[in-house]
Amino acid sequence: MSMLVEENPARRRFEILVDDALAGFVAYQIQSGTKVLVHTEVDEAFEGKGVGSALARGTLDQLRDRGELVAVTCPFLLTFIERHPEYAAVVVDA
């Protein structure tokens, strides 16, 4: 199973493709020039297969690699970041 996370700026979200099928996304809003990660969704067909974690990791890795700081209001991502403190440096207060 191949997974690819890429940003779709036109839809304001990061998407994860699993074997070329859209499996989920992290939606964001722009507030005062800062991306605010507001919602994570994984298609039912892909739940329980690590897609949500791969999506979170891929999104946060890309943001960190670009040197972007983001705010996070999505409960799934807040929990993910608590469990993976290596991403805490990417996050600013919402």
PDB file of N, CA and C in Angstrom:
ATOM      1  N   MET A   1       0.852  -1.177   0.000  1.00  0.00           N
ATOM      2  CA  MET A   1       0.000   0.000   0.000  1.00  0.00           C
ATOM      3  C   MET A   1       0.896   1.238   0.000  1.00  0.00           C
ATOM      4  N   SER A   2       0.791   2.041  -1.047  1.00  0.00           N
ATOM      5  CA  SER A   2       1.597   3.263  -1.107  1.00  0.00           C
ATOM      6  C   SER A   2       0.747   4.452  -0.668  1.00  0.00           C
ATOM      7  N   MET A   3       1.361   5.328   0.149  1.00  0.00           N
ATOM      8  CA  MET A   3       0.667   6.511   0.657  1.00  0.00           C
ATOM      9  C   MET A   3       1.459   7.750   0.283  1.00  0.00           C
ATOM     10  N   LEU A   4       0.753   8.764  -0.182  1.00  0.00           N
ATOM     11  CA  LEU A   4       1.374  10.020  -0.575  1.00  0.00           C
ATOM     12  C   LEU A   4       0.542  11.166  -0.013  1.00  0.00           C
ATOM     13  N   VAL A   5       1.203  12.081   0.696  1.00  0.00           N
ATOM     14  CA  VAL A   5       0.532  13.267   1.224  1.00  0.00           C
ATOM     15  C   VAL A   5       0.997  14.462   0.412  1.00  0.00           C
ATOM     16  N   GLU A   6       0.023  15.227  -0.095  1.00  0.00           N
ATOM     17  CA  GLU A   6       0.373  16.438  -0.821  1.00  0.00           C
ATOM     18  C   GLU A   6      -0.644  17.529  -0.540  1.00  0.00           C
ATOM     19  N   GLU A   7      -0.156  18.772  -0.603  1.00  0.00           N
ATOM     20  CA  GLU A   7      -1.036  19.902  -0.345  1.00  0.00           C
ATOM     21  C   GLU A   7      -1.862  20.214  -1.582  1.00  0.00           C
ATOM     22  N   ASN A   8      -3.118  20.540  -1.371  1.00  0.00           N
ATOM     23  CA  ASN A   8      -4.008  21.007  -2.424  1.00  0.00           C
ATOM     24  C   ASN A   8      -4.450  22.422  -2.027  1.00  0.00           C
ATOM     25  N   PRO A   9      -3.637  23.436  -2.372  1.00  0.00           N
ATOM     26  CA  PRO A   9      -3.934  24.803  -1.930  1.00  0.00           C
ATOM     27  C   PRO A   9      -5.283  25.309  -2.422  1.00  0.00           C
ATOM     28  N   ALA A  10      -5.736  24.886  -3.584  1.00  0.00           N
ATOM     29  CA  ALA A  10      -7.020  25.344  -4.113  1.00  0.00           C
ATOM     30  C   ALA A  10      -8.175  24.925  -3.201  1.00  0.00           C
ATOM     31  N   ARG A  11      -8.026  23.792  -2.540  1.00  0.00           N
ATOM     32  CA  ARG A  11      -9.079  23.307  -1.637  1.00  0.00           C
ATOM     33  C   ARG A  11      -8.725  23.545  -0.168  1.00  0.00           C
ATOM     34  N   ARG A  12      -7.574  24.185   0.062  1.00  0.00           N
ATOM     35  CA  ARG A  12      -7.075  24.477   1.411  1.00  0.00           C
ATOM     36  C   ARG A  12      -7.043  23.216   2.271  1.00  0.00           C
ATOM     37  N   ARG A  13      -6.291  22.244   1.774  1.00  0.00           N
ATOM     38  CA  ARG A  13      -6.143  21.018   2.549  1.00  0.00           C
ATOM     39  C   ARG A  13      -4.933  20.223   2.085  1.00  0.00           C
ATOM     40  N   PHE A  14      -4.478  19.350   2.972  1.00  0.00           N
ATOM     41  CA  PHE A  14      -3.476  18.351   2.642  1.00  0.00           C
ATOM     42  C   PHE A  14      -4.238  17.053   2.432  1.00  0.00           C
ATOM     43  N   GLU A  15      -3.932  16.358   1.356  1.00  0.00           N
ATOM     44  CA  GLU A  15      -4.646  15.133   1.014  1.00  0.00           C
ATOM     45  C   GLU A  15      -3.705  13.941   1.066  1.00  0.00           C
ATOM     46  N   ILE A  16      -4.264  12.786   1.443  1.00  0.00           N
ATOM     47  CA  ILE A  16      -3.477  11.561   1.398  1.00  0.00           C
ATOM     48  C   ILE A  16      -4.088  10.644   0.355  1.00  0.00           C
ATOM     49  N   LEU A  17      -3.217  10.189  -0.530  1.00  0.00           N
ATOM     50  CA  LEU A  17      -3.615   9.232  -1.558  1.00  0.00           C
ATOM     51  C   LEU A  17      -3.057   7.869  -1.169  1.00  0.00           C
ATOM     52  N   VAL A  18      -3.922   6.872  -1.180  1.00  0.00           N
ATOM     53  CA  VAL A  18      -3.506   5.498  -0.910  1.00  0.00           C
ATOM     54  C   VAL A  18      -3.734   4.733  -2.198  1.00  0.00           C
ATOM     55  N   ASP A  19      -2.640   4.243  -2.765  1.00  0.00           N
ATOM     56  CA  ASP A  19      -2.718   3.575  -4.070  1.00  0.00           C
ATOM     57  C   ASP A  19      -3.524   4.419  -5.068  1.00  0.00           C
ATOM     58  N   ASP A  20      -3.226   5.718  -5.108  1.00  0.00           N
ATOM     59  CA  ASP A  20      -3.825   6.694  -6.021  1.00  0.00           C
ATOM     60  C   ASP A  20      -5.288   7.023  -5.741  1.00  0.00           C
ATOM     61  N   ALA A  21      -5.857   6.552  -4.630  1.00  0.00           N
ATOM     62  CA  ALA A  21      -7.234   6.898  -4.261  1.00  0.00           C
ATOM     63  C   ALA A  21      -7.191   7.891  -3.103  1.00  0.00           C
ATOM     64  N   LEU A  22      -8.039   8.923  -3.162  1.00  0.00           N
ATOM     65  CA  LEU A  22      -8.112   9.888  -2.077  1.00  0.00           C
ATOM     66  C   LEU A  22      -8.666   9.186  -0.843  1.00  0.00           C
ATOM     67  N   ALA A  23      -7.863   9.142   0.224  1.00  0.00           N
ATOM     68  CA  ALA A  23      -8.247   8.400   1.423  1.00  0.00           C
ATOM     69  C   ALA A  23      -8.575   9.317   2.593  1.00  0.00           C
ATOM     70  N   GLY A  24      -8.176  10.582   2.512  1.00  0.00           N
ATOM     71  CA  GLY A  24      -8.451  11.492   3.617  1.00  0.00           C
ATOM     72  C   GLY A  24      -7.793  12.833   3.388  1.00  0.00           C
ATOM     73  N   PHE A  25      -8.050  13.739   4.342  1.00  0.00           N
ATOM     74  CA  PHE A  25      -7.475  15.077   4.212  1.00  0.00           C
ATOM     75  C   PHE A  25      -7.416  15.781   5.562  1.00  0.00           C
ATOM     76  N   VAL A  26      -6.540  16.779   5.627  1.00  0.00           N
ATOM     77  CA  VAL A  26      -6.482  17.734   6.735  1.00  0.00           C
ATOM     78  C   VAL A  26      -6.855  19.089   6.141  1.00  0.00           C
ATOM     79  N   ALA A  27      -7.967  19.633   6.595  1.00  0.00           N
ATOM     80  CA  ALA A  27      -8.425  20.934   6.102  1.00  0.00           C
ATOM     81  C   ALA A  27      -7.810  22.050   6.941  1.00  0.00           C
ATOM     82  N   TYR A  28      -7.535  23.175   6.285  1.00  0.00           N
ATOM     83  CA  TYR A  28      -7.011  24.327   7.016  1.00  0.00           C
ATOM     84  C   TYR A  28      -7.685  25.609   6.559  1.00  0.00           C
ATOM     85  N   GLN A  29      -7.594  26.603   7.428  1.00  0.00           N
ATOM     86  CA  GLN A  29      -8.038  27.958   7.128  1.00  0.00           C
ATOM     87  C   GLN A  29      -6.825  28.863   7.282  1.00  0.00           C
ATOM     88  N   ILE A  30      -6.886  30.016   6.668  1.00  0.00           N
ATOM     89  CA  ILE A  30      -5.824  31.007   6.829  1.00  0.00           C
ATOM     90  C   ILE A  30      -6.370  32.129   7.714  1.00  0.00           C
ATOM     91  N   GLN A  31      -5.692  32.372   8.845  1.00  0.00           N
ATOM     92  CA  GLN A  31      -6.084  33.452   9.738  1.00  0.00           C
ATOM     93  C   GLN A  31      -4.852  34.286  10.051  1.00  0.00           C
ATOM     94  N   SER A  32      -4.895  35.547   9.693  1.00  0.00           N
ATOM     95  CA  SER A  32      -3.765  36.469   9.904  1.00  0.00           C
ATOM     96  C   SER A  32      -2.482  35.904   9.315  1.00  0.00           C
ATOM     97  N   GLY A  33      -2.590  35.282   8.145  1.00  0.00           N
ATOM     98  CA  GLY A  33      -1.430  34.757   7.448  1.00  0.00           C
ATOM     99  C   GLY A  33      -0.922  33.420   7.963  1.00  0.00           C
ATOM    100  N   THR A  34      -1.601  32.841   8.941  1.00  0.00           N
ATOM    101  CA  THR A  34      -1.186  31.560   9.524  1.00  0.00           C
ATOM    102  C   THR A  34      -2.180  30.474   9.153  1.00  0.00           C
ATOM    103  N   LYS A  35      -1.663  29.317   8.767  1.00  0.00           N
ATOM    104  CA  LYS A  35      -2.540  28.173   8.525  1.00  0.00           C
ATOM    105  C   LYS A  35      -3.044  27.656   9.864  1.00  0.00           C
ATOM    106  N   VAL A  36      -4.337  27.394   9.927  1.00  0.00           N
ATOM    107  CA  VAL A  36      -4.953  26.800  11.114  1.00  0.00           C
ATOM    108  C   VAL A  36      -5.531  25.461  10.680  1.00  0.00           C
ATOM    109  N   LEU A  37      -4.961  24.376  11.208  1.00  0.00           N
ATOM    110  CA  LEU A  37      -5.424  23.031  10.854  1.00  0.00           C
ATOM    111  C   LEU A  37      -6.690  22.755  11.661  1.00  0.00           C
ATOM    112  N   VAL A  38      -7.829  22.665  10.962  1.00  0.00           N
ATOM    113  CA  VAL A  38      -9.118  22.653  11.643  1.00  0.00           C
ATOM    114  C   VAL A  38      -9.838  21.305  11.644  1.00  0.00           C
ATOM    115  N   HIS A  39      -9.519  20.421  10.698  1.00  0.00           N
ATOM    116  CA  HIS A  39     -10.301  19.190  10.601  1.00  0.00           C
ATOM    117  C   HIS A  39      -9.506  18.116   9.874  1.00  0.00           C
ATOM    118  N   THR A  40      -9.566  16.896  10.400  1.00  0.00           N
ATOM    119  CA  THR A  40      -8.955  15.742   9.738  1.00  0.00           C
ATOM    120  C   THR A  40     -10.051  14.730   9.472  1.00  0.00           C
ATOM    121  N   GLU A  41     -10.042  14.191   8.272  1.00  0.00           N
ATOM    122  CA  GLU A  41     -11.056  13.208   7.897  1.00  0.00           C
ATOM    123  C   GLU A  41     -10.396  12.076   7.122  1.00  0.00           C
ATOM    124  N   VAL A  42     -10.744  10.834   7.491  1.00  0.00           N
ATOM    125  CA  VAL A  42     -10.258   9.647   6.773  1.00  0.00           C
ATOM    126  C   VAL A  42     -11.480   8.873   6.306  1.00  0.00           C
ATOM    127  N   ASP A  43     -11.485   8.488   5.050  1.00  0.00           N
ATOM    128  CA  ASP A  43     -12.579   7.705   4.485  1.00  0.00           C
ATOM    129  C   ASP A  43     -12.743   6.398   5.259  1.00  0.00           C
ATOM    130  N   GLU A  44     -13.990   6.020   5.505  1.00  0.00           N
ATOM    131  CA  GLU A  44     -14.285   4.803   6.274  1.00  0.00           C
ATOM    132  C   GLU A  44     -13.532   3.578   5.761  1.00  0.00           C
ATOM    133  N   ALA A  45     -13.366   3.481   4.453  1.00  0.00           N
ATOM    134  CA  ALA A  45     -12.709   2.310   3.862  1.00  0.00           C
ATOM    135  C   ALA A  45     -11.249   2.192   4.287  1.00  0.00           C
ATOM    136  N   PHE A  46     -10.668   3.291   4.775  1.00  0.00           N
ATOM    137  CA  PHE A  46      -9.249   3.298   5.125  1.00  0.00           C
ATOM    138  C   PHE A  46      -9.006   3.400   6.632  1.00  0.00           C
ATOM    139  N   GLU A  47     -10.077   3.438   7.425  1.00  0.00           N
ATOM    140  CA  GLU A  47      -9.921   3.551   8.873  1.00  0.00           C
ATOM    141  C   GLU A  47      -9.260   2.303   9.444  1.00  0.00           C
ATOM    142  N   GLY A  48      -8.453   2.505  10.487  1.00  0.00           N
ATOM    143  CA  GLY A  48      -7.796   1.390  11.153  1.00  0.00           C
ATOM    144  C   GLY A  48      -6.591   0.843  10.419  1.00  0.00           C
ATOM    145  N   LYS A  49      -6.117   1.572   9.409  1.00  0.00           N
ATOM    146  CA  LYS A  49      -4.971   1.104   8.607  1.00  0.00           C
ATOM    147  C   LYS A  49      -3.775   2.038   8.715  1.00  0.00           C
ATOM    148  N   GLY A  50      -3.808   2.950   9.695  1.00  0.00           N
ATOM    149  CA  GLY A  50      -2.687   3.870   9.884  1.00  0.00           C
ATOM    150  C   GLY A  50      -2.699   5.067   8.951  1.00  0.00           C
ATOM    151  N   VAL A  51      -3.796   5.235   8.215  1.00  0.00           N
ATOM    152  CA  VAL A  51      -3.864   6.336   7.247  1.00  0.00           C
ATOM    153  C   VAL A  51      -3.908   7.690   7.957  1.00  0.00           C
ATOM    154  N   GLY A  52      -4.672   7.786   9.057  1.00  0.00           N
ATOM    155  CA  GLY A  52      -4.755   9.047   9.787  1.00  0.00           C
ATOM    156  C   GLY A  52      -3.408   9.491  10.321  1.00  0.00           C
ATOM    157  N   SER A  53      -2.664   8.548  10.895  1.00  0.00           N
ATOM    158  CA  SER A  53      -1.330   8.876  11.414  1.00  0.00           C
ATOM    159  C   SER A  53      -0.380   9.251  10.289  1.00  0.00           C
ATOM    160  N   ALA A  54      -0.448   8.538   9.171  1.00  0.00           N
ATOM    161  CA  ALA A  54       0.408   8.855   8.022  1.00  0.00           C
ATOM    162  C   ALA A  54       0.061  10.232   7.467  1.00  0.00           C
ATOM    163  N   LEU A  55      -1.223  10.560   7.459  1.00  0.00           N
ATOM    164  CA  LEU A  55      -1.669  11.873   6.992  1.00  0.00           C
ATOM    165  C   LEU A  55      -1.161  12.969   7.927  1.00  0.00           C
ATOM    166  N   ALA A  56      -1.313  12.772   9.227  1.00  0.00           N
ATOM    167  CA  ALA A  56      -0.829  13.758  10.197  1.00  0.00           C
ATOM    168  C   ALA A  56       0.679  13.947  10.064  1.00  0.00           C
ATOM    169  N   ARG A  57       1.409  12.846  10.018  1.00  0.00           N
ATOM    170  CA  ARG A  57       2.866  12.905   9.915  1.00  0.00           C
ATOM    171  C   ARG A  57       3.286  13.602   8.613  1.00  0.00           C
ATOM    172  N   GLY A  58       2.667  13.230   7.507  1.00  0.00           N
ATOM    173  CA  GLY A  58       3.029  13.821   6.214  1.00  0.00           C
ATOM    174  C   GLY A  58       2.744  15.314   6.164  1.00  0.00           C
ATOM    175  N   THR A  59       1.607  15.707   6.725  1.00  0.00           N
ATOM    176  CA  THR A  59       1.243  17.129   6.760  1.00  0.00           C
ATOM    177  C   THR A  59       2.237  17.913   7.606  1.00  0.00           C
ATOM    178  N   LEU A  60       2.478  17.437   8.820  1.00  0.00           N
ATOM    179  CA  LEU A  60       3.370  18.155   9.731  1.00  0.00           C
ATOM    180  C   LEU A  60       4.813  18.144   9.249  1.00  0.00           C
ATOM    181  N   ASP A  61       5.259  17.052   8.628  1.00  0.00           N
ATOM    182  CA  ASP A  61       6.612  17.006   8.059  1.00  0.00           C
ATOM    183  C   ASP A  61       6.783  18.068   6.974  1.00  0.00           C
ATOM    184  N   GLN A  62       5.801  18.174   6.095  1.00  0.00           N
ATOM    185  CA  GLN A  62       5.912  19.167   5.016  1.00  0.00           C
ATOM    186  C   GLN A  62       5.948  20.582   5.577  1.00  0.00           C
ATOM    187  N   LEU A  63       5.089  20.857   6.538  1.00  0.00           N
ATOM    188  CA  LEU A  63       5.077  22.193   7.140  1.00  0.00           C
ATOM    189  C   LEU A  63       6.398  22.490   7.840  1.00  0.00           C
ATOM    190  N   ARG A  64       6.915  21.528   8.584  1.00  0.00           N
ATOM    191  CA  ARG A  64       8.191  21.704   9.289  1.00  0.00           C
ATOM    192  C   ARG A  64       9.324  21.906   8.289  1.00  0.00           C
ATOM    193  N   ASP A  65       9.345  21.118   7.222  1.00  0.00           N
ATOM    194  CA  ASP A  65      10.409  21.235   6.216  1.00  0.00           C
ATOM    195  C   ASP A  65      10.405  22.603   5.541  1.00  0.00           C
ATOM    196  N   ARG A  66       9.239  23.222   5.428  1.00  0.00           N
ATOM    197  CA  ARG A  66       9.125  24.551   4.818  1.00  0.00           C
ATOM    198  C   ARG A  66       9.372  25.662   5.821  1.00  0.00           C
ATOM    199  N   GLY A  67       9.482  25.302   7.092  1.00  0.00           N
ATOM    200  CA  GLY A  67       9.673  26.313   8.126  1.00  0.00           C
ATOM    201  C   GLY A  67       8.397  27.057   8.473  1.00  0.00           C
ATOM    202  N   GLU A  68       7.241  26.470   8.143  1.00  0.00           N
ATOM    203  CA  GLU A  68       5.960  27.108   8.457  1.00  0.00           C
ATOM    204  C   GLU A  68       5.524  26.756   9.868  1.00  0.00           C
ATOM    205  N   LEU A  69       4.958  27.737  10.548  1.00  0.00           N
ATOM    206  CA  LEU A  69       4.333  27.496  11.840  1.00  0.00           C
ATOM    207  C   LEU A  69       2.834  27.514  11.637  1.00  0.00           C
ATOM    208  N   VAL A  70       2.122  26.624  12.319  1.00  0.00           N
ATOM    209  CA  VAL A  70       0.679  26.529  12.161  1.00  0.00           C
ATOM    210  C   VAL A  70      -0.003  26.507  13.517  1.00  0.00           C
ATOM    211  N   ALA A  71      -1.267  26.881  13.513  1.00  0.00           N
ATOM    212  CA  ALA A  71      -2.115  26.701  14.685  1.00  0.00           C
ATOM    213  C   ALA A  71      -2.942  25.441  14.439  1.00  0.00           C
ATOM    214  N   VAL A  72      -3.324  24.773  15.511  1.00  0.00           N
ATOM    215  CA  VAL A  72      -4.074  23.522  15.377  1.00  0.00           C
ATOM    216  C   VAL A  72      -5.293  23.578  16.292  1.00  0.00           C
ATOM    217  N   THR A  73      -6.472  23.376  15.707  1.00  0.00           N
ATOM    218  CA  THR A  73      -7.700  23.270  16.498  1.00  0.00           C
ATOM    219  C   THR A  73      -8.345  21.891  16.338  1.00  0.00           C
ATOM    220  N   CYS A  74      -7.872  21.106  15.396  1.00  0.00           N
ATOM    221  CA  CYS A  74      -8.411  19.770  15.150  1.00  0.00           C
ATOM    222  C   CYS A  74      -8.057  18.834  16.314  1.00  0.00           C
ATOM    223  N   PRO A  75      -9.059  18.232  16.973  1.00  0.00           N
ATOM    224  CA  PRO A  75      -8.780  17.346  18.114  1.00  0.00           C
ATOM    225  C   PRO A  75      -7.872  16.161  17.765  1.00  0.00           C
ATOM    226  N   PHE A  76      -8.052  15.570  16.588  1.00  0.00           N
ATOM    227  CA  PHE A  76      -7.205  14.442  16.190  1.00  0.00           C
ATOM    228  C   PHE A  76      -5.744  14.863  16.123  1.00  0.00           C
ATOM    229  N   LEU A  77      -5.485  16.001  15.492  1.00  0.00           N
ATOM    230  CA  LEU A  77      -4.099  16.471  15.363  1.00  0.00           C
ATOM    231  C   LEU A  77      -3.517  16.908  16.697  1.00  0.00           C
ATOM    232  N   LEU A  78      -4.331  17.519  17.542  1.00  0.00           N
ATOM    233  CA  LEU A  78      -3.835  17.909  18.868  1.00  0.00           C
ATOM    234  C   LEU A  78      -3.380  16.672  19.643  1.00  0.00           C
ATOM    235  N   THR A  79      -4.161  15.606  19.590  1.00  0.00           N
ATOM    236  CA  THR A  79      -3.787  14.356  20.261  1.00  0.00           C
ATOM    237  C   THR A  79      -2.543  13.755  19.624  1.00  0.00           C
ATOM    238  N   PHE A  80      -2.470  13.778  18.289  1.00  0.00           N
ATOM    239  CA  PHE A  80      -1.300  13.238  17.585  1.00  0.00           C
ATOM    240  C   PHE A  80      -0.038  13.973  18.015  1.00  0.00           C
ATOM    241  N   ILE A  81      -0.101  15.296  18.103  1.00  0.00           N
ATOM    242  CA  ILE A  81       1.071  16.100  18.471  1.00  0.00           C
ATOM    243  C   ILE A  81       1.466  15.848  19.931  1.00  0.00           C
ATOM    244  N   GLU A  82       0.476  15.651  20.799  1.00  0.00           N
ATOM    245  CA  GLU A  82       0.796  15.300  22.195  1.00  0.00           C
ATOM    246  C   GLU A  82       1.583  13.997  22.252  1.00  0.00           C
ATOM    247  N   ARG A  83       1.220  13.050  21.418  1.00  0.00           N
ATOM    248  CA  ARG A  83       1.891  11.737  21.401  1.00  0.00           C
ATOM    249  C   ARG A  83       3.209  11.762  20.631  1.00  0.00           C
ATOM    250  N   HIS A  84       3.405  12.793  19.813  1.00  0.00           N
ATOM    251  CA  HIS A  84       4.626  12.927  18.999  1.00  0.00           C
ATOM    252  C   HIS A  84       5.187  14.331  19.195  1.00  0.00           C
ATOM    253  N   PRO A  85       5.815  14.560  20.360  1.00  0.00           N
ATOM    254  CA  PRO A  85       6.262  15.926  20.701  1.00  0.00           C
ATOM    255  C   PRO A  85       7.313  16.500  19.744  1.00  0.00           C
ATOM    256  N   GLU A  86       7.871  15.676  18.870  1.00  0.00           N
ATOM    257  CA  GLU A  86       8.825  16.199  17.885  1.00  0.00           C
ATOM    258  C   GLU A  86       8.161  17.213  16.949  1.00  0.00           C
ATOM    259  N   TYR A  87       6.826  17.228  16.907  1.00  0.00           N
ATOM    260  CA  TYR A  87       6.112  18.186  16.049  1.00  0.00           C
ATOM    261  C   TYR A  87       5.678  19.448  16.792  1.00  0.00           C
ATOM    262  N   ALA A  88       5.895  19.517  18.076  1.00  0.00           N
ATOM    263  CA  ALA A  88       5.437  20.660  18.870  1.00  0.00           C
ATOM    264  C   ALA A  88       6.024  21.977  18.384  1.00  0.00           C
ATOM    265  N   ALA A  89       7.242  21.941  17.850  1.00  0.00           N
ATOM    266  CA  ALA A  89       7.897  23.165  17.393  1.00  0.00           C
ATOM    267  C   ALA A  89       7.236  23.781  16.162  1.00  0.00           C
ATOM    268  N   VAL A  90       6.374  23.024  15.483  1.00  0.00           N
ATOM    269  CA  VAL A  90       5.674  23.498  14.295  1.00  0.00           C
ATOM    270  C   VAL A  90       4.437  24.310  14.682  1.00  0.00           C
ATOM    271  N   VAL A  91       3.981  24.140  15.928  1.00  0.00           N
ATOM    272  CA  VAL A  91       2.673  24.656  16.342  1.00  0.00           C
ATOM    273  C   VAL A  91       2.803  25.950  17.155  1.00  0.00           C
ATOM    274  N   VAL A  92       1.953  26.916  16.805  1.00  0.00           N
ATOM    275  CA  VAL A  92       1.793  28.138  17.588  1.00  0.00           C
ATOM    276  C   VAL A  92       0.391  28.121  18.175  1.00  0.00           C
ATOM    277  N   ASP A  93       0.139  28.931  19.189  1.00  0.00           N
ATOM    278  CA  ASP A  93      -1.194  28.983  19.799  1.00  0.00           C
ATOM    279  C   ASP A  93      -2.225  29.502  18.804  1.00  0.00           C
ATOM    280  N   ALA A  94      -3.390  28.891  18.847  1.00  0.00           N
ATOM    281  CA  ALA A  94      -4.480  29.303  17.934  1.00  0.00           C
ATOM    282  C   ALA A  94      -5.095  30.622  18.399  1.00  0.00           C
TER     283      ALA A  94
END
